[in-house]
Amino acid sequence: MKLFKPWWTARGGLLHLTLLLSLAGLRVDLDLYLLPPPASLFRDELLARGAYALSPFAPSRGSRELDPAAPLEGQLLREVRSLGVPFIPRTRVDAWLVHSVATGDADGAHGLLGAAASSAVGEGGSQVAAGGDGDPRAARDSPLAGAEEKGAAEPTTQVRDAGGRASQENEILREKTEAVNPSSKQEEKEEGVSAHKQSRQQSGDNENKMADAPGWEAEILESRNESHLNWADTSFSLEDFFQLLSSQPEHSLEGISLEGIPPFSGCINEEVNSSAHYSTNFSHAVSHDVNLHEAMLCPNTFGRDPVARTSYTQEPPLQLYSHTNLEQALPAINLTGFLTPVINQMRNQTNQDLMSDLDTNIFDEINPMSLAIGGFSSLEVFQPFEEPDSELLLNSSHDSNSITKSNSHSINYRDLQPFSFHDLEGAVGGCYTEPHKLCHMDLGCQHVFHNHTYHLQTCAPEPTTESLTWPGKSQKTNREINPDRDLSRDEQRAKALHIPFSVDEIVRMPVDNFNSMLSRYYLTDLQISLIRDIRRRGKNKVAAQNCRKRKLDLILNLEDDIRNLQAKKEALNRERGQCNKAIDIMKQKLHHLYYDVFSKLRDDQGRPVNPNQYALQCSHDGTVLIVPKDLVTSGHRKEAQKGKRKGERKN
DNA sequence: CGCGAGTGTCATTCC
DNA sequence: TTGGAATGACACTCG
């Protein structure tokens, strides 16, 4: 297997890798589409057009996987896997095989999916196979491309061979898969296995032989002028493809013309599209020997590598259709995380210089794209696709050698929260929250890249159902079991059920946005119930905190009041003491004045008046009379008696 | 080990 | 009717 010039495009959250492969003497245009799900918008469309879900985690809502036991599908699956499609077995990417068979007609509608394929492919890939004018902007205007701008499209794997029994082939495959007859299925299975063995043996031989044919690539170019098997007008089914795969002689490409295959287009600069540049660039493509894996791991270093760089100085830089708008640009895609397993797998499988032609421009694109994600390290961004949790949750049909485990990093989980409910009833397949989708909510985009409380510890085991049991008395046990101590219980539950929103978001979101959010995503009843519980508990938690704060404030205020009243009481007591002292002083003064007055009084005979026998009495007109005390006391008694009588009369 | 403060949660009431 | 605030009660954690 030879890998020719690959290139990346990225647009509207869609990551598109176009590979030109030669496989067992056949040219295969392989378009890999990676998207951050939710891909729900296009799942139905793809389903309606017969696309196959390659992802083992996506067999929901009517989609189905390719049946490895079915001869054609199994073979197809194995072949695609053998091509190094890394995300099929291990990740939650909702990988789709749009098994289009390119007719090569110039109108861009071709393949098993017909026009759907071309539209689903969007830019770049469809044009490569279609022999279009090479203008990527044309494909960008396709229906799906337009929808991709909205941020929802299917990660699509498209394998093209030549020919055009598209929908027919599709129907055949579908019927075979959906056949209920176990015996016939078993026969198909056996046939498929044997056929596969044959094809693998043959293709392996072919690969080895191709490796021994250094001038082989040039023959591709030369064969452009031959038309024994013209991509443009040859009907070529998928079965034909695999038949060829298992039977093509070593130099079968002599019989294959590349005529009708458009020049590399889409993301390559316009000048490349000219026929003159076509062969030149193609030659360049096959002559490069680039270790993509290392380059991916150290893109900057690679970019400075003069040896590697010189090969590409003639190449126009690849055009990256990345949007500067963060709402649309690659929210959850990491080229490094994605490509690393690709390279590893290709290395493992071929031991050839499969990656002999990889443009450094790829890496030039990757970094800005990773940067465009806005603070995510590239490895972090893709981490959810391979997080350990998924392995626990998913009944993996993993190929043991399919993927090299990528580095584990703690990630900002919120924006990349896996949306795969494969492990739940009514699972909807691998989906990822679209940050830009969230941006459409009133929350605003500022929430998207916030740091949130999902501190994933990659070695942390997935919360089991035990940890999903309600807290209460098992709380302590859960804490001991679960090393994810940073996560609250609700966060752990949300993580376990792959709730695509953060707890904080769920709690703080206005009720209208909350309801619209629930209706906008495919959520199971369990998830909705959990989300509502999380919201209720979160609200109540805040309410309890406020309540306690108020209570505390109330207590503090009461304590202040007590202190103030005590201080006021003390002040009043002091004031009363001062008043009593003043009264005593006044009494003393009055006493002294009284005796002073009597000492100066004389009776008719000139003798001093005895104050013990007489008293001073003030009349109403202000005159002062000297009255004997007996009269004063009797007068007081009479007045008192009068007062008593008056009171008795009133009663 | 007991205690108290702090916290989360549930049930209930009220708006 | 629904969402949510308020709050008492209970259980749990932690120092």
XYZ file of C-alpha atoms (C1' of nucleotides) in Angstrom:
681
model
C 0.000 0.000 0.000
C 1.270 3.369 -0.911
C 0.224 6.588 0.541
C 0.428 9.568 -1.655
C -0.182 13.084 -0.990
C -2.481 13.625 1.929
C -3.872 16.910 2.913
C -6.048 18.325 5.497
C -8.775 20.745 5.384
C -10.699 22.083 8.227
C -13.809 24.054 7.992
C -16.812 24.598 10.114
C -15.674 22.098 12.659
C -15.116 19.496 10.008
C -11.755 17.955 9.760
C -11.126 16.326 6.507
C -8.172 14.203 5.620
C -7.856 13.231 2.050
C -5.507 10.435 1.329
C -4.568 9.136 -2.011
C -3.662 5.561 -1.619
C -2.615 2.918 -3.903
C -3.928 -0.285 -2.584
C -3.106 -3.501 -4.361
C -2.655 -1.663 -7.530
C -5.775 0.379 -7.217
C -5.913 3.976 -6.592
C -8.129 4.717 -3.651
C -9.161 8.111 -2.630
C -9.843 7.933 1.024
C -11.612 10.721 2.688
C -11.685 10.685 6.405
C -14.057 12.974 8.098
C -13.780 13.694 11.711
C -16.212 15.833 13.462
C -16.996 16.666 16.931
C -20.434 15.217 17.277
C -23.318 15.584 17.745
C -23.592 14.371 14.261
C -27.230 13.753 14.653
C -28.223 16.163 11.987
C -26.626 14.137 9.300
C -27.037 10.731 10.709
C -30.502 10.471 9.348
C -29.451 11.842 6.064
C -26.581 9.446 5.807
C -28.728 6.602 6.914
C -31.294 7.432 4.334
C -28.611 7.277 1.759
C -27.140 4.050 2.920
C -24.086 5.141 4.764
C -22.637 2.655 7.146
C -21.624 3.552 10.621
C -18.109 2.368 10.992
C -17.939 3.316 14.558
C -18.781 0.456 16.848
C -20.191 2.986 19.215
C -22.769 4.388 16.990
C -25.317 1.737 16.324
C -28.164 3.744 17.528
C -31.116 5.480 16.127
C -31.280 3.156 13.230
C -27.707 3.249 12.219
C -25.785 0.090 12.141
C -22.259 -0.975 11.958
C -20.656 -2.790 9.204
C -21.018 -6.404 9.974
C -17.574 -7.918 10.251
C -19.107 -11.299 9.632
C -20.713 -10.309 6.387
C -18.385 -10.954 3.515
C -18.475 -7.669 1.780
C -18.932 -5.489 4.774
C -16.446 -7.375 6.842
C -13.949 -7.222 4.088
C -14.630 -3.604 3.585
C -14.278 -2.923 7.243
C -11.025 -4.764 7.450
C -9.679 -3.082 4.423
C -10.582 0.314 5.629
C -9.061 -0.488 8.935
C -5.999 -1.770 7.251
C -5.715 1.527 5.537
C -5.093 3.014 8.868
C -8.351 4.546 9.757
C -7.614 4.820 13.391
C -10.749 6.040 14.916
C -12.969 3.258 13.846
C -12.277 0.747 16.518
C -11.315 2.809 19.446
C -12.914 6.118 19.595
C -16.348 7.417 19.946
C -16.146 9.313 16.794
C -19.193 8.509 14.885
C -17.324 7.199 11.935
C -19.254 6.635 8.820
C -18.318 4.852 5.748
C -19.835 6.512 2.805
C -18.834 3.774 0.502
C -19.153 5.776 -2.550
C -17.878 4.441 -5.760
C -16.627 7.281 -7.767
C -17.753 7.474 -11.263
C -15.435 10.249 -11.958
C -18.030 12.202 -13.767
C -17.470 15.814 -13.720
C -20.684 16.881 -12.193
C -19.612 15.868 -8.776
C -22.426 13.431 -8.205
C -21.109 9.977 -7.999
C -20.560 7.020 -5.807
C -22.898 4.782 -4.035
C -24.527 7.660 -2.454
C -24.816 9.501 -5.639
C -25.324 13.120 -5.131
C -25.621 12.478 -1.448
C -22.110 11.253 -1.308
C -20.761 14.276 -2.949
C -22.759 16.516 -0.764
C -21.939 14.574 2.325
C -18.323 14.658 1.510
C -18.447 18.327 1.188
C -15.436 20.005 -0.132
C -12.224 18.515 -1.243
C -12.866 14.868 -1.249
C -15.748 14.819 -3.581
C -13.900 16.923 -5.986
C -10.934 14.708 -6.000
C -12.992 11.797 -7.002
C -15.336 13.696 -9.118
C -12.903 15.229 -11.435
C -14.436 18.540 -10.721
C -12.947 21.837 -11.435
C -10.929 21.712 -8.321
C -12.485 24.713 -6.844
C -13.091 23.924 -3.245
C -15.514 26.742 -2.925
C -17.902 24.971 -5.190
C -18.161 22.023 -2.891
C -18.367 24.283 0.038
C -21.672 25.405 -1.245
C -23.075 21.936 -1.125
C -26.022 21.360 1.135
C -24.053 19.506 3.689
C -21.232 21.887 3.484
C -23.644 24.547 4.299
C -24.910 22.544 7.159
C -21.413 21.937 8.311
C -21.152 25.607 8.698
C -23.745 25.145 11.326
C -21.409 22.779 12.955
C -23.094 19.477 12.511
C -21.973 16.873 10.088
C -20.991 13.313 10.143
C -17.498 12.133 10.417
C -17.430 10.279 7.256
C -15.062 7.802 5.897
C -15.316 7.523 2.255
C -13.642 4.926 0.209
C -13.865 5.367 -3.444
C -13.027 3.095 -6.188
C -13.780 3.546 -9.783
C -17.178 2.910 -11.163
C -20.711 3.812 -10.476
C -23.066 1.075 -9.313
C -23.532 3.142 -6.358
C -26.982 2.917 -4.973
C -27.378 -0.558 -6.307
C -24.363 -1.698 -4.438
C -25.547 0.059 -1.435
C -28.809 -1.746 -1.525
C -27.079 -5.047 -1.868
C -24.965 -4.398 1.139
C -27.887 -3.263 3.125
C -29.937 -6.254 2.256
C -27.144 -8.549 3.147
C -26.718 -7.014 6.506
C -30.344 -6.911 7.279
C -30.966 -10.429 6.159
C -32.516 -12.495 8.857
C -31.568 -15.818 7.466
C -28.853 -17.059 9.761
C -27.791 -19.876 7.550
C -27.244 -17.732 4.542
C -25.516 -15.247 6.735
C -23.286 -17.971 8.011
C -22.450 -18.954 4.495
C -21.708 -15.421 3.636
C -19.565 -15.226 6.690
C -17.543 -18.238 5.716
C -17.218 -17.039 2.210
C -16.224 -13.698 3.480
C -13.553 -15.101 5.703
C -12.005 -17.144 2.996
C -12.297 -14.342 0.527
C -10.786 -12.035 3.011
C -7.897 -14.326 3.671
C -7.285 -14.536 0.009
C -7.542 -10.872 -0.499
C -5.306 -10.126 2.419
C -2.740 -12.528 1.186
C -2.918 -11.098 -2.255
C -2.887 -7.547 -1.132
C -0.004 -8.250 1.161
C 1.869 -9.739 -1.720
C 0.993 -6.844 -3.843
C 2.184 -4.453 -1.227
C 5.457 -6.221 -0.957
C 5.804 -6.260 -4.637
C 4.956 -2.642 -4.874
C 7.562 -1.871 -2.355
C 10.029 -3.472 -4.652
C 8.968 -1.360 -7.541
C 10.434 2.039 -7.071
C 9.195 3.282 -10.358
C 5.733 2.283 -9.607
C 4.525 5.667 -8.642
C 5.680 7.083 -11.901
C 3.548 4.549 -13.621
C 0.584 6.090 -12.067
C 1.401 9.261 -13.802
C 2.138 7.525 -17.003
C -1.003 5.568 -16.777
C -2.922 8.766 -16.853
C -2.626 8.642 -20.567
C -3.887 5.143 -20.768
C -7.493 4.390 -20.633
C -7.832 0.691 -20.070
C -9.696 1.365 -16.961
C -10.915 4.830 -16.996
C -12.042 6.287 -13.748
C -14.412 8.496 -15.522
C -16.460 6.085 -17.464
C -15.957 2.698 -15.968
C -18.621 1.079 -13.978
C -16.919 -0.314 -10.995
C -18.604 -1.769 -7.995
C -17.439 -2.391 -4.538
C -17.350 -6.058 -5.214
C -15.256 -5.380 -8.209
C -13.009 -3.443 -6.015
C -12.366 -6.253 -3.658
C -12.158 -8.711 -6.422
C -9.501 -6.574 -7.888
C -7.977 -6.254 -4.516
C -7.495 -9.946 -4.259
C -6.591 -10.598 -7.825
C -4.744 -7.643 -9.172
C -1.400 -8.573 -10.490
C 1.555 -6.670 -9.481
C 1.489 -4.134 -12.222
C -2.155 -3.963 -12.639
C -2.033 -0.244 -12.512
C -0.991 -0.317 -16.053
C -4.558 -1.105 -16.694
C -5.813 1.728 -14.685
C -5.931 5.138 -15.967
C -6.010 8.120 -13.817
C -7.668 9.981 -16.518
C -10.724 11.545 -15.211
C -9.300 11.819 -11.811
C -9.087 15.422 -11.074
C -5.941 17.011 -9.958
C -5.555 17.594 -6.327
C -7.968 20.175 -5.513
C -9.968 21.489 -2.747
C -7.499 22.605 -0.264
C -4.591 22.989 -2.557
C -3.957 26.284 -4.089
C -5.470 27.053 -7.350
C -2.234 26.876 -9.195
C -1.908 23.267 -8.294
C -5.030 22.556 -10.175
C -3.561 23.187 -13.496
C -2.599 20.102 -15.330
C 0.974 21.162 -15.459
C 1.159 21.351 -11.751
C -0.726 18.224 -11.377
C 1.945 15.875 -12.439
C 4.581 17.939 -10.809
C 2.865 17.961 -7.512
C 2.002 14.370 -7.729
C 5.599 13.538 -8.323
C 6.504 15.622 -5.392
C 3.957 13.875 -3.427
C 5.308 10.437 -4.004
C 8.877 11.470 -3.547
C 8.601 12.826 -0.087
C 9.624 10.797 2.820
C 8.250 12.239 5.924
C 7.813 10.751 9.287
C 4.474 12.138 10.108
C 4.303 10.659 13.523
C 7.418 12.350 14.733
C 6.441 15.437 12.943
C 3.131 15.432 14.645
C 4.672 15.038 17.994
C 7.141 17.804 17.364
C 5.613 19.833 14.626
C 7.648 22.867 15.311
C 10.847 20.984 15.258
C 9.783 19.303 12.155
C 8.893 22.516 10.552
C 12.377 23.749 11.102
C 13.936 20.673 9.762
C 15.804 21.886 6.714
C 15.939 18.513 5.090
C 12.328 17.884 5.362
C 11.547 21.433 4.554
C 13.395 21.606 1.306
C 11.207 19.043 -0.254
C 8.277 21.279 0.068
C 9.589 24.582 -0.848
C 8.170 24.126 -4.280
C 4.819 23.251 -2.917
C 2.277 25.890 -2.501
C 1.053 25.862 0.997
C -2.061 23.971 1.614
C -4.997 26.121 2.033
C -6.705 25.738 5.274
C -10.326 26.464 5.329
C -10.365 27.127 8.940
C -12.620 29.694 10.303
C -11.277 32.238 12.542
C -14.536 32.223 14.291
C -14.047 30.067 17.282
C -17.628 29.090 17.248
C -17.046 27.226 14.094
C -13.493 26.218 14.239
C -12.630 22.741 15.313
C -13.928 22.645 18.754
C -12.955 19.166 19.599
C -10.544 17.971 17.060
C -6.985 17.252 17.583
C -4.907 16.374 14.674
C -2.122 15.114 16.763
C -4.300 12.842 18.738
C -5.905 11.676 15.616
C -2.918 11.240 13.451
C -0.714 9.584 15.956
C -2.657 6.354 15.902
C -2.943 6.639 12.173
C 0.731 6.716 11.773
C 1.354 4.073 14.310
C -1.069 1.790 12.728
C 0.260 2.362 9.302
C 3.715 1.754 10.554
C 2.734 -1.412 12.256
C 0.904 -2.749 9.354
C 3.220 -2.147 6.523
C 6.695 -1.490 7.763
C 6.946 0.507 4.630
C 7.384 4.142 4.255
C 3.696 4.562 4.066
C 4.040 8.013 5.251
C 6.580 8.709 2.635
C 4.752 11.673 1.419
C 3.420 13.973 3.946
C 3.499 17.588 3.474
C 4.915 19.693 6.175
C 2.191 22.082 5.399
C -0.022 19.697 7.156
C 1.722 20.524 10.324
C 1.678 24.134 9.502
C -2.027 23.778 9.448
C -2.292 21.697 12.480
C -0.769 24.081 14.890
C -2.917 27.013 14.030
C -5.897 24.778 14.169
C -4.946 23.536 17.535
C -4.304 27.045 18.591
C -7.575 28.090 17.178
C -9.251 25.858 19.616
C -8.387 28.422 22.119
C -6.122 27.356 24.823
C -6.525 23.675 24.502
C -3.446 21.777 24.013
C -3.843 19.647 21.042
C -3.556 16.466 22.960
C -6.041 17.614 25.444
C -8.557 18.371 22.859
C -8.754 14.933 21.467
C -8.428 13.152 24.680
C -12.087 12.353 25.153
C -12.061 10.141 22.164
C -9.706 7.810 23.850
C -10.291 8.402 27.440
C -10.144 5.379 29.650
C -13.752 5.847 30.530
C -14.860 4.972 27.130
C -13.061 1.717 27.262
C -14.892 0.789 30.358
C -18.174 1.847 29.031
C -17.979 0.555 25.581
C -18.082 -2.966 24.474
C -15.223 -2.428 22.269
C -14.744 -4.389 19.191
C -11.332 -2.943 19.222
C -8.575 -4.130 17.165
C -5.788 -4.915 19.461
C -3.314 -3.240 17.246
C -5.489 -0.564 15.927
C -4.378 2.314 17.960
C -1.436 3.330 19.919
C -2.559 4.749 23.131
C -2.096 8.422 23.122
C -0.793 10.340 25.982
C -3.050 10.811 28.886
C -3.770 14.310 29.867
C -6.153 15.882 32.119
C -8.568 17.714 29.991
C -11.004 20.441 30.111
C -13.829 18.047 29.932
C -16.708 20.335 29.682
C -16.405 21.522 26.167
C -15.457 18.150 24.893
C -17.758 16.082 26.902
C -18.355 12.869 25.091
C -21.878 12.552 24.083
C -21.883 8.896 23.438
C -24.701 7.085 25.064
C -23.740 3.838 23.621
C -23.728 2.305 27.027
C -27.199 3.478 27.717
C -30.474 2.374 26.480
C -31.542 4.282 23.478
C -28.022 5.239 22.842
C -27.582 7.703 20.133
C -24.037 6.964 19.254
C -20.959 8.995 19.580
C -21.734 12.581 19.786
C -19.942 15.496 21.120
C -21.243 18.705 22.286
C -20.673 21.408 19.876
C -19.323 24.355 21.689
C -20.542 26.645 19.032
C -23.928 25.094 19.449
C -23.833 26.012 23.022
C -22.861 29.414 21.896
C -26.177 29.772 20.273
C -27.712 29.661 23.631
C -27.957 32.672 25.741
C -25.098 31.459 27.750
C -22.897 33.047 25.249
C -19.615 31.903 23.938
C -17.764 33.077 26.931
C -18.836 29.913 28.620
C -17.368 27.648 26.121
C -13.775 27.895 27.041
C -14.179 28.452 30.693
C -12.296 26.405 33.077
C -14.705 24.057 34.705
C -14.685 21.549 37.358
C -14.117 18.445 35.362
C -10.630 17.657 36.354
C -10.199 14.381 34.676
C -7.582 12.199 36.043
C -6.876 9.936 33.235
C -6.035 6.992 35.359
C -9.178 7.383 37.312
C -11.512 4.491 36.817
C -14.841 5.242 35.398
C -17.431 5.695 38.050
C -19.235 2.476 38.257
C -22.867 1.962 38.819
C -22.004 1.749 42.442
C -20.896 5.303 42.397
C -24.079 6.150 40.664
C -26.094 5.020 43.584
C -27.363 7.857 45.594
C -24.976 9.290 48.088
C -26.146 9.147 51.601
C -24.534 6.388 53.529
C -22.526 5.053 50.652
C -20.874 8.375 50.224
C -17.874 7.524 52.257
C -17.345 4.316 50.394
C -17.589 6.077 47.112
C -15.085 8.615 48.164
C -12.701 5.932 49.154
C -13.207 4.013 45.987
C -13.233 6.874 43.629
C -9.994 8.740 43.389
C -11.775 11.466 41.494
C -12.068 13.412 44.627
C -12.040 16.691 42.864
C -15.353 15.913 41.305
C -18.510 16.404 43.189
C -20.935 13.565 43.232
C -23.132 15.185 40.658
C -20.142 15.801 38.477
C -19.212 12.190 38.777
C -22.698 11.155 37.901
C -22.766 13.518 34.985
C -19.472 12.177 33.843
C -20.637 8.620 34.180
C -23.698 9.271 32.111
C -21.755 11.469 29.743
C -23.896 14.468 30.259
C -22.631 16.898 27.681
C -22.963 19.888 29.932
C -21.179 20.933 32.989
C -22.930 20.838 36.309
C -22.338 24.508 36.679
C -23.957 25.099 33.354
C -26.919 22.937 34.197
C -27.501 24.719 37.447
C -26.971 28.278 36.359
C -28.633 28.155 33.031
C -31.869 30.106 32.777
C -34.866 27.853 32.657
C -35.719 28.698 29.073
C -32.248 27.896 27.888
C -32.261 24.845 30.030
C -35.409 23.493 28.455
C -34.287 24.320 24.978
C -31.010 22.636 25.688
C -32.764 19.482 26.789
C -34.860 19.462 23.696
C -31.977 20.243 21.426
C -29.897 17.243 22.300
C -30.615 13.601 22.101
C -30.766 12.636 25.716
C -32.004 9.523 27.313
C -34.613 9.627 30.002
C -31.957 8.683 32.452
C -29.819 11.575 31.387
C -32.670 14.028 31.448
C -33.643 12.811 34.872
C -30.099 13.175 36.072
C -29.788 16.618 34.556
C -32.972 17.755 36.252
C -31.842 16.268 39.536
C -28.523 17.979 39.176
C -30.269 21.236 38.511
C -32.644 20.781 41.427
C -29.887 19.818 43.794
C -27.697 22.591 42.549
C -30.412 25.148 42.998
C -31.230 23.802 46.400
C -27.609 23.762 47.358
C -27.325 27.410 46.518
C -30.575 28.063 48.295
C -29.351 26.238 51.367
C -26.153 28.206 51.307
C -28.110 31.413 51.018
C -30.453 30.278 53.726
C -27.604 29.512 56.066
C -25.951 32.715 55.216
C -29.137 34.572 55.976
C -29.558 32.639 59.171
C -26.024 33.398 60.140
C -26.532 37.032 59.271
C -29.685 37.024 61.327
C -27.868 35.536 64.281
C -25.067 38.022 63.904
C -27.555 40.855 63.676
C -29.329 39.641 66.779
C -26.040 39.438 68.600
C -25.303 42.980 67.516
C -28.713 44.042 68.748
C -28.062 42.408 72.094
C -24.750 44.125 72.397
C -26.291 47.462 71.456
C -29.125 47.068 73.920
C -26.757 46.091 76.659
C -24.678 49.143 75.967
C -27.777 51.314 75.984
C -28.899 49.786 79.260
C -25.550 50.508 80.838
C -25.716 54.054 79.603
C -29.192 54.473 81.026
C -28.075 53.070 84.353
C -25.231 55.486 84.413
C -27.600 58.301 83.591
C -29.965 57.235 86.330
C -27.141 57.224 88.847
C -26.170 60.685 87.810
C -29.767 61.824 88.138
C -30.043 60.344 91.632
C -26.908 62.117 92.630
C -28.301 65.349 91.294
C -31.543 64.798 93.172
C -29.678 64.163 96.384
C -27.739 67.350 95.894
C -30.945 69.236 95.254
C -32.475 67.791 98.401
C -29.496 68.804 100.406
C -29.669 72.279 98.991
C -33.397 72.484 99.689
C -32.865 71.326 103.240
C -30.202 73.921 103.815
C -32.365 76.596 102.230
C -35.319 75.605 104.404
C -33.442 75.948 107.640
C -31.799 79.067 106.386
C -35.187 80.624 105.796
C -36.523 79.561 109.225
C -33.432 80.872 110.936
C -34.290 84.298 109.678
C -38.013 84.160 110.506
C -39.395 85.765 113.715
C -42.838 85.539 115.264
C -44.895 88.460 116.593
C -42.917 88.496 119.794
C -39.595 88.500 117.968
C -38.748 84.968 118.797
C -37.258 82.512 116.131
C -39.744 80.148 114.532
C -39.209 76.514 115.336
C -38.991 74.575 112.007
C -40.166 71.428 113.762
C -43.509 73.072 114.636
C -44.052 75.184 111.537
C -43.672 74.586 107.821
C -43.478 76.813 104.791
C -46.372 76.537 102.417
C -46.595 78.096 98.971
C -50.002 79.307 97.926
C -51.244 79.470 94.356
C -50.717 83.194 94.100
C -47.046 82.811 94.977
C -47.256 84.016 98.549
C -45.416 81.995 101.139
C -47.208 81.267 104.425
C -45.857 79.955 107.690
C -48.242 77.275 108.753
C -48.192 75.077 111.851
C -47.283 71.520 110.906
C -50.416 70.147 112.569
C -52.551 72.058 110.154
C -50.382 71.028 107.209
C -50.673 67.345 108.108
C -54.417 67.582 108.824
C -54.902 69.489 105.587
C -52.980 66.816 103.720
C -55.176 64.183 105.338
C -58.351 66.028 104.338
C -57.112 66.393 100.754
C -56.206 62.762 100.711
C -59.642 61.863 101.996
C -61.254 64.063 99.355
C -59.243 62.383 96.679
C -60.294 59.016 98.025
C -63.919 59.997 97.986
C -63.695 61.288 94.468
C -62.178 58.042 93.382
C -64.851 56.054 95.142
C -67.579 58.119 93.485
C -66.073 57.551 90.092
C -65.991 53.828 90.666
C -13.944 8.777 70.213
C -16.866 12.699 70.883
C -17.978 17.309 69.490
C -19.102 21.132 66.746
C -18.952 23.620 62.408
C -19.769 23.261 57.706
C -22.059 21.194 53.903
C -25.177 18.532 50.879
C -29.537 16.706 50.375
C -34.433 15.811 50.936
C -39.061 17.057 52.056
C -42.083 20.517 52.501
C -44.172 24.967 52.153
C -44.886 29.097 49.962
C -44.696 32.429 46.228
C -48.977 23.847 36.833
C -44.256 24.621 37.208
C -39.987 26.489 38.819
C -37.712 27.961 42.401
C -36.847 30.138 46.922
C -36.902 29.224 51.762
C -36.231 26.337 55.549
C -36.266 22.476 58.924
C -34.264 18.124 59.462
C -30.966 14.714 58.735
C -26.559 12.645 57.427
C -21.981 13.153 56.462
C -17.129 15.134 56.508
C -13.514 17.206 58.716
C -10.704 19.486 62.026
